[in-house]
Tab-separated table of C-alpha atoms and ligand atoms in Angstrom:
chain	number	residue	atom	x	y	z
A	1	MET	CA	-0.411	0.610	0.184
A	2	SER	CA	1.518	3.760	-0.831
A	3	THR	CA	1.698	5.966	1.236
A	4	LEU	CA	-0.905	8.097	-0.281
A	5	ASP	CA	-2.953	5.068	-0.214
A	6	HIS	CA	-2.611	4.328	3.274
A	7	ARG	CA	-3.177	8.145	4.131
A	8	TRP	CA	-6.349	8.350	2.539
A	9	ARG	CA	-7.550	4.971	3.514
A	10	HIS	CA	-6.657	5.319	7.397
A	11	GLY	CA	-6.163	9.361	8.067
A	12	LEU	CA	-8.170	11.411	9.644
A	13	SER	CA	-11.318	12.932	8.324
A	14	ARG	CA	-13.095	16.407	9.572
A	15	ARG	CA	-16.161	13.798	10.438
A	16	GLN	CA	-14.038	11.131	12.314
A	17	ALA	CA	-12.374	14.599	14.081
A	18	LEU	CA	-15.857	15.885	15.192
A	19	LEU	CA	-17.000	12.356	16.086
A	20	SER	CA	-14.187	11.686	18.389
A	21	LEU	CA	-14.227	14.661	20.041
A	22	ALA	CA	-18.227	14.316	20.456
A	23	GLY	CA	-17.333	10.574	21.967
A	24	LEU	CA	-14.712	12.245	24.614
A	25	LEU	CA	-17.463	15.299	25.168
A	26	ALA	CA	-20.172	12.810	25.564
A	27	GLY	CA	-18.062	10.278	28.352
A	28	SER	CA	-17.025	13.150	30.244
A	29	PRO	CA	-18.070	13.463	33.677
A	30	LEU	CA	-19.338	16.811	33.137
A	31	LEU	CA	-22.650	15.145	30.740
A	32	ARG	CA	-23.311	12.723	33.966
A	33	ALA	CA	-26.389	14.116	33.790
A	34	GLN	CA	-27.314	13.294	30.288
A	35	LEU	CA	-29.580	10.352	30.129
A	36	ASP	CA	-29.434	9.766	26.543
A	37	PRO	CA	-27.642	6.030	26.609
A	38	ARG	CA	-26.291	6.547	23.521
A	39	PRO	CA	-23.183	8.868	22.588
A	40	LEU	CA	-23.619	10.702	19.672
A	41	LYS	CA	-20.819	8.654	17.931
A	42	ASP	CA	-22.806	5.344	18.259
A	43	HIS	CA	-26.340	6.764	16.253
A	44	ARG	CA	-23.220	7.646	13.563
A	45	ARG	CA	-21.237	5.014	10.738
A	46	VAL	CA	-20.641	5.226	7.102
A	47	PRO	CA	-22.639	3.376	4.987
A	48	GLY	CA	-21.366	0.281	3.242
A	49	LEU	CA	-20.875	-0.490	-0.796
A	50	ASP	CA	-24.031	-2.810	-0.099
A	51	GLU	CA	-26.424	0.135	1.141
A	52	MET	CA	-25.822	2.601	-1.848
A	53	LEU	CA	-28.773	3.008	-2.988
A	54	SER	CA	-28.549	5.577	-5.772
A	55	ALA	CA	-25.920	7.816	-7.095
A	56	PHE	CA	-26.516	10.160	-4.648
A	57	ASP	CA	-25.645	8.102	-1.690
A	58	PHE	CA	-21.664	8.099	-3.280
A	59	GLU	CA	-21.590	11.916	-2.728
A	60	PRO	CA	-21.333	12.310	1.292
A	61	ILE	CA	-18.775	9.857	1.809
A	62	CYS	CA	-17.271	11.050	-1.577
A	63	PHE	CA	-16.852	14.433	0.136
A	64	ALA	CA	-15.942	12.914	3.492
A	65	ASN	CA	-12.788	11.447	2.426
A	66	MET	CA	-11.931	14.633	0.342
A	67	THR	CA	-10.173	17.937	1.557
A	68	LEU	CA	-12.992	20.287	1.273
A	69	ARG	CA	-10.195	22.275	-0.988
A	70	ASN	CA	-10.674	19.479	-3.357
A	71	TYR	CA	-14.859	18.700	-2.487
A	72	ASP	CA	-15.112	22.194	-3.880
A	73	TYR	CA	-12.801	22.090	-6.727
A	74	MET	CA	-15.316	19.351	-8.350
A	75	ALA	CA	-18.181	20.764	-7.147
A	76	HIS	CA	-17.639	23.850	-7.962
A	77	GLY	CA	-19.850	25.947	-11.113
A	78	GLY	CA	-19.081	29.090	-12.301
A	79	ASP	CA	-20.366	32.715	-10.353
A	80	SER	CA	-23.349	32.618	-9.044
A	81	GLU	CA	-23.867	28.447	-11.138
A	82	PHE	CA	-26.832	28.769	-12.099
A	83	THR	CA	-26.059	26.607	-14.862
A	84	LEU	CA	-25.122	24.376	-11.728
A	85	ARG	CA	-29.129	24.717	-10.636
A	86	ARG	CA	-30.206	24.771	-14.223
A	87	ASN	CA	-28.932	21.454	-15.446
A	88	ARG	CA	-30.754	19.487	-12.758
A	89	GLU	CA	-33.734	21.398	-12.299
A	90	ALA	CA	-34.037	20.860	-16.267
A	91	PHE	CA	-35.108	16.968	-15.723
A	92	GLU	CA	-38.709	17.900	-13.868
A	93	TRP	CA	-39.225	19.774	-17.065
A	94	VAL	CA	-38.790	16.588	-19.021
A	95	GLN	CA	-41.573	13.815	-17.663
A	96	LEU	CA	-42.039	9.866	-18.644
A	97	VAL	CA	-44.884	8.708	-20.277
A	98	THR	CA	-45.311	4.552	-18.942
A	99	ARG	CA	-46.713	2.228	-21.424
A	100	PRO	CA	-46.978	-1.445	-19.745
A	101	GLY	CA	-46.415	-4.443	-20.613
A	102	VAL	CA	-42.409	-4.925	-20.692
A	103	SER	CA	-40.131	-6.595	-18.154
A	104	ALA	CA	-37.047	-4.741	-17.574
A	105	ASP	CA	-35.512	-8.308	-18.473
A	106	GLY	CA	-36.586	-8.018	-22.018
A	107	VAL	CA	-34.465	-4.637	-22.035
A	108	ASP	CA	-31.467	-4.420	-24.720
A	109	ALA	CA	-30.006	-0.796	-24.136
A	110	SER	CA	-27.292	-1.909	-26.190
A	111	THR	CA	-25.695	0.807	-28.517
A	112	GLU	CA	-22.891	1.502	-31.001
A	113	VAL	CA	-20.856	5.019	-30.712
A	114	LEU	CA	-18.112	4.899	-33.466
A	115	GLY	CA	-17.279	1.951	-33.557
A	116	VAL	CA	-17.631	1.167	-29.869
A	117	LYS	CA	-19.951	-1.358	-28.821
A	118	MET	CA	-21.397	-1.073	-25.523
A	119	LYS	CA	-23.931	-2.955	-22.822
A	120	TYR	CA	-25.869	1.062	-21.982
A	121	PRO	CA	-24.855	4.174	-23.248
A	122	ILE	CA	-23.276	5.115	-21.249
A	123	PHE	CA	-19.645	6.836	-21.120
A	124	ILE	CA	-17.281	8.282	-17.860
A	125	ALA	CA	-17.495	11.800	-18.737
A	126	PRO	CA	-13.681	13.546	-19.391
A	127	SER	CA	-12.653	14.867	-16.003
A	128	THR	CA	-9.010	16.073	-14.221
A	129	ARG	CA	-7.233	16.000	-10.547
A	130	GLN	CA	-9.729	12.327	-10.186
A	131	ARG	CA	-6.165	11.895	-8.010
A	132	ASP	CA	-8.186	14.245	-5.428
A	133	CYS	CA	-10.771	11.490	-5.210
A	134	HIS	CA	-8.959	8.456	-4.902
A	135	PRO	CA	-4.897	7.868	-4.912
A	136	ASP	CA	-5.204	5.204	-8.223
A	137	GLY	CA	-6.966	8.974	-10.198
A	138	ASP	CA	-7.741	8.103	-13.624
A	139	ALA	CA	-6.860	4.831	-13.246
A	140	GLY	CA	-9.111	3.303	-10.624
A	141	MET	CA	-12.006	4.887	-12.485
A	142	TYR	CA	-11.112	3.072	-15.500
A	143	GLN	CA	-10.801	-0.095	-14.133
A	144	GLY	CA	-14.548	0.391	-12.485
A	145	ALA	CA	-15.936	1.529	-15.756
A	146	THR	CA	-14.470	-1.277	-17.853
A	147	ALA	CA	-15.864	-3.725	-14.849
A	148	THR	CA	-19.450	-2.502	-16.483
A	149	GLY	CA	-18.333	-2.329	-19.841
A	150	THR	CA	-18.532	1.867	-19.460
A	151	PRO	CA	-16.106	3.726	-22.173
A	152	MET	CA	-13.691	5.992	-20.452
A	153	ILE	CA	-12.999	9.631	-22.035
A	154	VAL	CA	-9.736	10.246	-19.946
A	155	ALA	CA	-9.201	14.191	-19.776
A	156	SER	CA	-5.975	16.135	-21.521
A	157	GLY	CA	-5.018	16.744	-17.724
A	158	SER	CA	-5.441	13.097	-16.135
A	159	SER	CA	-4.026	12.767	-12.884
A	160	VAL	CA	-2.072	9.651	-13.518
A	161	PRO	CA	-0.055	9.295	-16.755
A	162	ILE	CA	-1.918	7.924	-19.589
A	163	GLN	CA	0.535	4.935	-19.121
A	164	ARG	CA	-0.726	4.233	-16.461
A	165	VAL	CA	-4.015	4.681	-17.669
A	166	ALA	CA	-3.985	2.429	-20.167
A	167	GLU	CA	-2.543	-0.472	-18.030
A	168	ALA	CA	-4.646	-0.492	-15.890
A	169	ALA	CA	-7.602	-2.023	-17.912
A	170	ASN	CA	-8.306	-2.801	-21.041
A	171	GLY	CA	-11.514	-1.227	-22.228
A	172	PRO	CA	-12.845	0.924	-25.014
A	173	ARG	CA	-10.955	4.428	-24.096
A	174	TRP	CA	-10.878	7.976	-26.293
A	175	SER	CA	-8.774	10.509	-24.788
A	176	GLN	CA	-9.668	14.161	-24.547
A	177	PHE	CA	-8.207	17.094	-25.477
A	178	TYR	CA	-8.002	21.201	-24.975
A	179	PRO	CA	-6.854	23.421	-27.549
A	180	ILE	CA	-3.281	24.402	-27.299
A	181	GLU	CA	-2.154	27.272	-29.966
A	182	ASN	CA	1.335	25.508	-30.401
A	183	LEU	CA	0.885	23.328	-32.977
A	184	THR	CA	3.661	21.071	-32.247
A	185	ALA	CA	2.493	20.666	-29.077
A	186	ALA	CA	-0.704	19.586	-29.778
A	187	ARG	CA	0.236	17.213	-32.505
A	188	GLU	CA	2.651	15.800	-29.736
A	189	GLN	CA	0.038	15.617	-27.094
A	190	LEU	CA	-2.481	14.173	-29.691
A	191	GLU	CA	0.176	11.733	-30.420
A	192	LEU	CA	0.521	10.527	-27.174
A	193	PHE	CA	-3.064	9.821	-26.857
A	194	GLN	CA	-3.394	7.418	-29.790
A	195	SER	CA	0.005	6.043	-29.214
A	196	HIS	CA	-1.673	4.615	-25.563
A	197	GLY	CA	-4.573	3.765	-27.346
A	198	ALA	CA	-7.533	6.461	-27.375
A	199	ARG	CA	-9.573	5.400	-30.424
A	200	ALA	CA	-10.775	8.659	-30.700
A	201	ILE	CA	-10.040	12.246	-29.508
A	202	VAL	CA	-12.614	14.326	-28.176
A	203	VAL	CA	-11.273	18.163	-28.220
A	204	THR	CA	-13.211	20.465	-25.553
A	205	VAL	CA	-14.194	24.001	-27.142
A	206	ASP	CA	-15.850	25.194	-23.284
A	207	GLN	CA	-14.951	26.711	-20.784
A	208	GLN	CA	-13.864	29.488	-21.971
A	209	ALA	CA	-15.249	31.627	-18.955
A	210	SER	CA	-14.443	29.694	-15.882
A	211	ASN	CA	-14.703	31.942	-12.186
A	212	TYR	CA	-15.025	29.846	-9.878
A	213	GLU	CA	-16.024	32.074	-6.547
A	214	ARG	CA	-17.164	28.748	-4.232
A	215	ASP	CA	-13.695	28.410	-3.970
A	216	LEU	CA	-12.308	32.302	-3.339
A	217	HIS	CA	-15.080	32.649	-0.992
A	218	ASN	CA	-13.311	29.184	1.210
A	219	ARG	CA	-9.480	30.879	1.233
A	220	ASN	CA	-9.325	30.310	4.718
A	221	LEU	CA	-10.940	27.186	4.973
A	222	GLY	CA	-8.042	26.065	2.829
A	223	ALA	CA	-9.247	26.646	-0.372
A	224	ALA	CA	-6.512	26.463	-3.039
A	225	PRO	CA	-5.049	30.660	-3.951
A	226	ARG	CA	-6.870	30.790	-7.994
A	227	PRO	CA	-4.024	30.059	-10.087
A	228	ALA	CA	-2.463	33.477	-11.977
A	229	ALA	CA	-4.402	34.361	-14.715
A	230	GLY	CA	-7.939	34.924	-14.834
A	231	ARG	CA	-10.968	37.139	-12.925
A	232	GLY	CA	-10.271	37.571	-9.354
A	233	GLY	CA	-6.573	36.419	-9.706
A	234	GLY	CA	-5.880	37.937	-13.332
A	235	PRO	CA	-3.738	41.527	-12.344
A	236	PRO	CA	0.000	39.420	-13.022
A	237	ASN	CA	-0.890	39.459	-16.686
A	238	ARG	CA	-3.236	42.048	-17.079
A	239	ARG	CA	-0.451	44.244	-15.861
A	240	THR	CA	2.548	42.949	-18.684
A	241	ALA	CA	0.562	41.889	-21.321
A	242	THR	CA	-0.106	44.523	-24.480
A	243	ARG	CA	-2.259	41.135	-26.464
A	244	GLY	CA	-4.948	38.930	-26.353
A	245	PRO	CA	-6.927	37.307	-23.283
A	246	ALA	CA	-4.292	38.314	-20.904
A	247	GLN	CA	-4.820	42.210	-21.080
A	248	TYR	CA	-8.613	41.698	-20.120
A	249	GLY	CA	-7.673	39.968	-17.527
A	250	ALA	CA	-8.693	36.420	-18.959
A	251	ASP	CA	-7.260	33.203	-18.658
A	252	PRO	CA	-4.522	33.108	-21.150
A	253	ARG	CA	-5.427	29.051	-22.118
A	254	ARG	CA	-8.688	30.063	-23.115
A	255	PHE	CA	-10.492	32.759	-25.974
A	256	TRP	CA	-7.932	32.773	-28.413
A	257	TYR	CA	-8.977	29.940	-31.401
A	258	SER	CA	-11.464	30.061	-33.913
A	259	TRP	CA	-13.223	27.253	-35.703
A	260	GLN	CA	-10.325	26.702	-38.416
A	261	TYR	CA	-8.140	25.526	-35.455
A	262	LEU	CA	-10.139	22.025	-35.923
A	263	ASP	CA	-8.947	22.038	-39.302
A	264	GLU	CA	-5.666	22.826	-38.233
A	265	ILE	CA	-4.907	19.598	-35.543
A	266	ARG	CA	-7.432	17.233	-38.194
A	267	PRO	CA	-4.536	15.567	-39.733
A	268	PHE	CA	-2.922	14.703	-36.331
A	269	VAL	CA	-6.203	12.518	-35.230
A	270	LYS	CA	-5.741	9.795	-37.315
A	271	GLY	CA	-9.306	7.974	-35.901
A	272	GLN	CA	-12.091	10.003	-35.174
A	273	MET	CA	-12.972	13.240	-33.626
A	274	LEU	CA	-15.411	14.575	-31.761
A	275	VAL	CA	-16.870	18.228	-30.726
A	276	LYS	CA	-17.455	18.628	-26.952
A	277	GLY	CA	-19.010	21.798	-25.388
A	278	ILE	CA	-21.959	22.982	-27.886
A	279	VAL	CA	-24.819	24.554	-26.290
A	280	THR	CA	-26.813	25.528	-30.124
A	281	GLY	CA	-28.307	23.906	-32.910
A	282	GLU	CA	-26.208	26.242	-35.238
A	283	ASP	CA	-22.502	25.092	-33.497
A	284	ALA	CA	-24.134	21.915	-34.197
A	285	LYS	CA	-23.713	22.226	-37.861
A	286	ILE	CA	-20.463	24.000	-38.347
A	287	CYS	CA	-19.313	20.978	-36.982
A	288	VAL	CA	-20.990	18.404	-39.398
A	289	GLU	CA	-20.060	20.784	-41.911
A	290	LYS	CA	-16.073	20.649	-40.555
A	291	GLY	CA	-16.548	16.646	-41.025
A	292	ILE	CA	-16.376	16.403	-37.350
A	293	ASP	CA	-17.429	12.738	-36.782
A	294	GLY	CA	-19.940	13.205	-33.079
A	295	ILE	CA	-21.049	16.444	-30.861
A	296	VAL	CA	-20.973	16.590	-27.237
A	297	VAL	CA	-23.743	18.421	-25.734
A	298	SER	CA	-21.709	19.934	-23.050
A	299	ASN	CA	-21.794	23.362	-20.602
A	300	HIS	CA	-19.493	21.205	-18.830
A	301	GLY	CA	-21.242	20.201	-16.156
A	302	GLY	CA	-21.700	24.021	-15.240
A	303	ARG	CA	-18.009	25.466	-14.980
A	304	GLY	CA	-18.029	27.292	-17.377
A	305	LEU	CA	-20.133	30.103	-18.421
A	306	ASP	CA	-22.804	31.048	-16.238
A	307	TYR	CA	-25.787	31.105	-16.563
A	308	GLU	CA	-26.010	29.321	-19.953
A	309	PRO	CA	-29.211	26.668	-20.687
A	310	SER	CA	-29.038	23.872	-19.240
A	311	THR	CA	-28.438	20.951	-21.942
A	312	LEU	CA	-31.080	18.551	-21.909
A	313	GLU	CA	-33.839	22.252	-22.934
A	314	VAL	CA	-31.083	22.626	-25.373
A	315	LEU	CA	-30.738	18.596	-27.149
A	316	PRO	CA	-34.023	18.642	-29.034
A	317	GLU	CA	-32.133	21.796	-30.937
A	318	ILE	CA	-29.123	20.308	-31.806
A	319	VAL	CA	-30.729	16.416	-32.360
A	320	ASP	CA	-32.825	18.390	-35.154
A	321	ALA	CA	-30.317	20.430	-36.666
A	322	VAL	CA	-27.555	17.338	-36.954
A	323	GLY	CA	-30.375	15.484	-38.188
A	324	GLY	CA	-28.819	12.137	-38.130
A	325	LYS	CA	-25.727	12.989	-39.730
A	326	ILE	CA	-23.610	12.493	-36.907
A	327	PRO	CA	-23.710	11.380	-33.466
A	328	VAL	CA	-24.711	13.453	-30.473
A	329	LEU	CA	-24.236	12.726	-27.230
A	330	VAL	CA	-25.113	14.622	-24.304
A	331	ASP	CA	-23.288	15.544	-20.993
A	332	SER	CA	-24.194	17.970	-17.773
A	333	GLY	CA	-26.314	16.989	-14.888
A	334	PHE	CA	-27.093	13.156	-15.228
A	335	ARG	CA	-27.500	10.684	-12.026
A	336	ARG	CA	-29.939	8.916	-12.421
A	337	GLY	CA	-30.980	5.655	-15.119
A	338	SER	CA	-34.237	7.687	-15.956
A	339	ASP	CA	-31.870	11.127	-16.567
A	340	LEU	CA	-30.654	9.025	-18.766
A	341	VAL	CA	-33.904	7.672	-20.715
A	342	LYS	CA	-34.752	11.147	-20.990
A	343	ALA	CA	-31.633	12.213	-23.132
A	344	ILE	CA	-31.678	9.704	-24.968
A	345	ALA	CA	-35.880	9.799	-25.465
A	346	LEU	CA	-34.901	13.844	-26.757
A	347	GLY	CA	-32.447	12.082	-29.579
A	348	ALA	CA	-29.110	11.548	-27.691
A	349	LYS	CA	-26.996	8.494	-28.611
A	350	ALA	CA	-25.069	8.087	-25.699
A	351	VAL	CA	-24.592	10.258	-21.918
A	352	CYS	CA	-21.914	11.082	-20.253
A	353	LEU	CA	-21.207	10.983	-17.174
A	354	GLY	CA	-19.172	13.659	-15.160
A	355	ARG	CA	-19.497	14.231	-11.276
A	356	ALA	CA	-21.257	10.874	-10.575
A	357	PRO	CA	-18.765	8.044	-11.323
A	358	ARG	CA	-16.084	11.296	-8.991
A	359	TRP	CA	-18.449	10.100	-6.035
A	360	GLY	CA	-18.148	7.096	-6.435
A	361	LEU	CA	-14.500	6.736	-6.454
A	362	GLY	CA	-13.732	8.903	-3.975
A	363	ALA	CA	-16.359	7.039	-1.843
A	364	PHE	CA	-15.579	3.390	-2.275
A	365	GLY	CA	-12.346	3.434	-5.151
A	366	PRO	CA	-12.990	1.099	-7.883
A	367	ALA	CA	-15.345	-1.184	-6.556
A	368	GLY	CA	-17.229	2.352	-5.889
A	369	VAL	CA	-17.206	3.258	-9.666
A	370	GLN	CA	-18.207	0.061	-10.197
A	371	ARG	CA	-21.700	0.156	-8.074
A	372	LEU	CA	-22.342	3.329	-8.964
A	373	LEU	CA	-22.612	2.547	-12.647
A	374	GLU	CA	-24.447	-0.631	-11.801
A	375	ILE	CA	-27.199	1.225	-10.757
A	376	ILE	CA	-27.658	3.917	-13.326
A	377	GLN	CA	-27.843	1.008	-15.797
A	378	ALA	CA	-30.212	-0.542	-13.677
A	379	GLU	CA	-32.311	2.404	-13.348
A	380	PHE	CA	-32.050	2.616	-16.745
A	381	ARG	CA	-33.167	-0.414	-17.460
A	382	GLU	CA	-36.394	-0.231	-15.044
A	383	ALA	CA	-37.121	3.458	-16.989
A	384	MET	CA	-36.337	2.367	-20.323
A	385	ALA	CA	-39.278	-0.469	-19.208
A	386	SER	CA	-41.482	1.424	-16.842
A	387	THR	CA	-41.521	3.224	-21.083
A	388	GLY	CA	-42.721	0.441	-22.691
A	389	ARG	CA	-39.495	0.080	-25.020
A	390	THR	CA	-37.297	-2.749	-25.464
A	391	THR	CA	-34.988	-0.855	-27.674
A	392	LEU	CA	-33.022	2.117	-27.348
A	393	ALA	CA	-33.664	2.626	-31.156
A	394	ALA	CA	-37.463	2.555	-30.385
A	395	LEU	CA	-37.367	5.399	-27.273
A	396	ASP	CA	-37.920	8.474	-29.168
A	397	ARG	CA	-39.732	11.694	-28.287
A	398	THR	CA	-43.389	9.831	-27.972
A	399	ALA	CA	-41.916	8.005	-24.299
A	400	VAL	CA	-41.410	12.148	-22.643
A	401	ARG	CA	-43.575	15.224	-22.117
A	402	THR	CA	-42.012	17.760	-22.161
A	403	ASN	CA	-42.414	21.070	-20.315
A	404	PHE	CA	-39.634	23.707	-20.864
A	405	PRO	CA	-39.880	27.005	-20.174
B	1	FMN	C1	-14.014	18.079	-11.305
B	1	FMN	C2	-13.878	18.088	-12.834
B	1	FMN	C3	-13.054	18.258	-13.197
B	1	FMN	C4	-13.489	18.371	-15.364
B	1	FMN	N1	-12.206	18.718	-15.985
B	1	FMN	C5	-12.230	17.997	-17.562
B	1	FMN	C6	-11.356	18.240	-18.493
B	1	FMN	O1	-10.607	18.396	-17.982
B	1	FMN	N2	-11.568	18.640	-19.301
B	1	FMN	C7	-12.923	18.318	-19.807
B	1	FMN	O2	-13.212	18.294	-21.123
B	1	FMN	N3	-13.922	18.927	-19.186
B	1	FMN	C8	-13.783	18.664	-18.183
B	1	FMN	N4	-14.957	18.630	-16.899
B	1	FMN	C9	-16.291	18.729	-17.303
B	1	FMN	C10	-16.552	17.404	-17.511
B	1	FMN	O3	-16.183	16.368	-19.107
B	1	FMN	C11	-18.197	16.835	-17.820
B	1	FMN	O4	-18.539	18.138	-19.464
B	1	FMN	C12	-19.388	17.403	-16.433
B	1	FMN	O5	-18.762	16.906	-15.697
B	1	FMN	C13	-20.766	17.256	-16.868
B	1	FMN	O6	-21.350	17.593	-15.610
B	1	FMN	P1	-22.154	16.603	-14.398
B	1	FMN	O7	-20.189	16.359	-13.970
B	1	FMN	O8	-22.927	17.251	-13.993
B	1	FMN	O9	-22.173	14.975	-15.031
B	1	FMN	C14	-14.966	18.467	-15.058
B	1	FMN	C15	-15.883	17.998	-14.463
B	1	FMN	C16	-14.841	18.245	-13.456
B	1	FMN	C17	-16.634	17.891	-12.299
């Protein structure tokens, strides 16, 4: 067991510390008059893996295993976190229409996305800093995902080297890529990912604006100081920069590329190339015209520009604009099997999960990822059966009633 692993398993979390303190107080002579025979610590315990009933059950356990600073990095949304909330609220505007006569056993939720065959239309969304959740990081996520037949999209900023991720399991895997201005550096990174088995490249084009006030407000509770660029952290660049985004105090890694960049990097991608971060039909059409192989409708889980719409409400417009020419994937806010059924009914080919599997990883390691995905898969099958559908092809817009504002 590595030192990091040991610390993660046996380290004193805030909750444990509070429980010990409560236990100490309960045993204190000062509290002898206390009649409750059971001290606080006997009422509380951390539920086990077998007791997890939904993805939401994993989050508090994941929280207890992480520092506030790392948890907030995962949980936060941009600015006032409107989009973060709206991503979840949107599921209340789509109702499922039930039809009797189908049992969950008769459901076949299998599909194929750009040559990847899968039992359920679920991907792991790319997310950086997975080692915040567990020492095995992305390698552990990949193991848990592969155990359930779920393909993983590895983040360009994977917290363990891509070589180690590749060795951890053998399931289908794609890699995500953030635009890099220097084309030689871009080519080298893309070649590295592909040489380690990425069957497709997902180019993320959103998150141009990202400002996380939640972390700033926690600065006295151990939150990370903001990186030296971007709003709230910008002066060093603003004073010295004479061109580009930095002169406005904006993060210099963003706001520099145009659509043409996709043409420039296309020769470096041997297999399929997808674009992640599309929220309008117009941009989806540009992707189709450019010969992009697939898109991911995403607002980065509410971590980009605040006051963007939820992805669920823009999904139908984008599916219509694309007209079946390329697969449309979607993410942001998906937690339950029924959430996924709604997106498939609205025309998505598959759904990517960002925070939810991280909760599984943070709570119980790779086994937690596996269990969480199994729960969502079972929920998906049951919700699909309840709509009277046995195949994804049959899961069309008549399976839902939408009431978007
Ligand atoms: C902690 C964290 C890190 C992320 N890092 C990346 C990243 O490096 N690249 C990327 O394209 N998306 C990244 N995302 C966005 C996810 O791919 C995905 O769009 C988002 O998490 C979906 O929303 P959900 O978390 O509500 O499922 C990240 C998300 C989180 C929560």
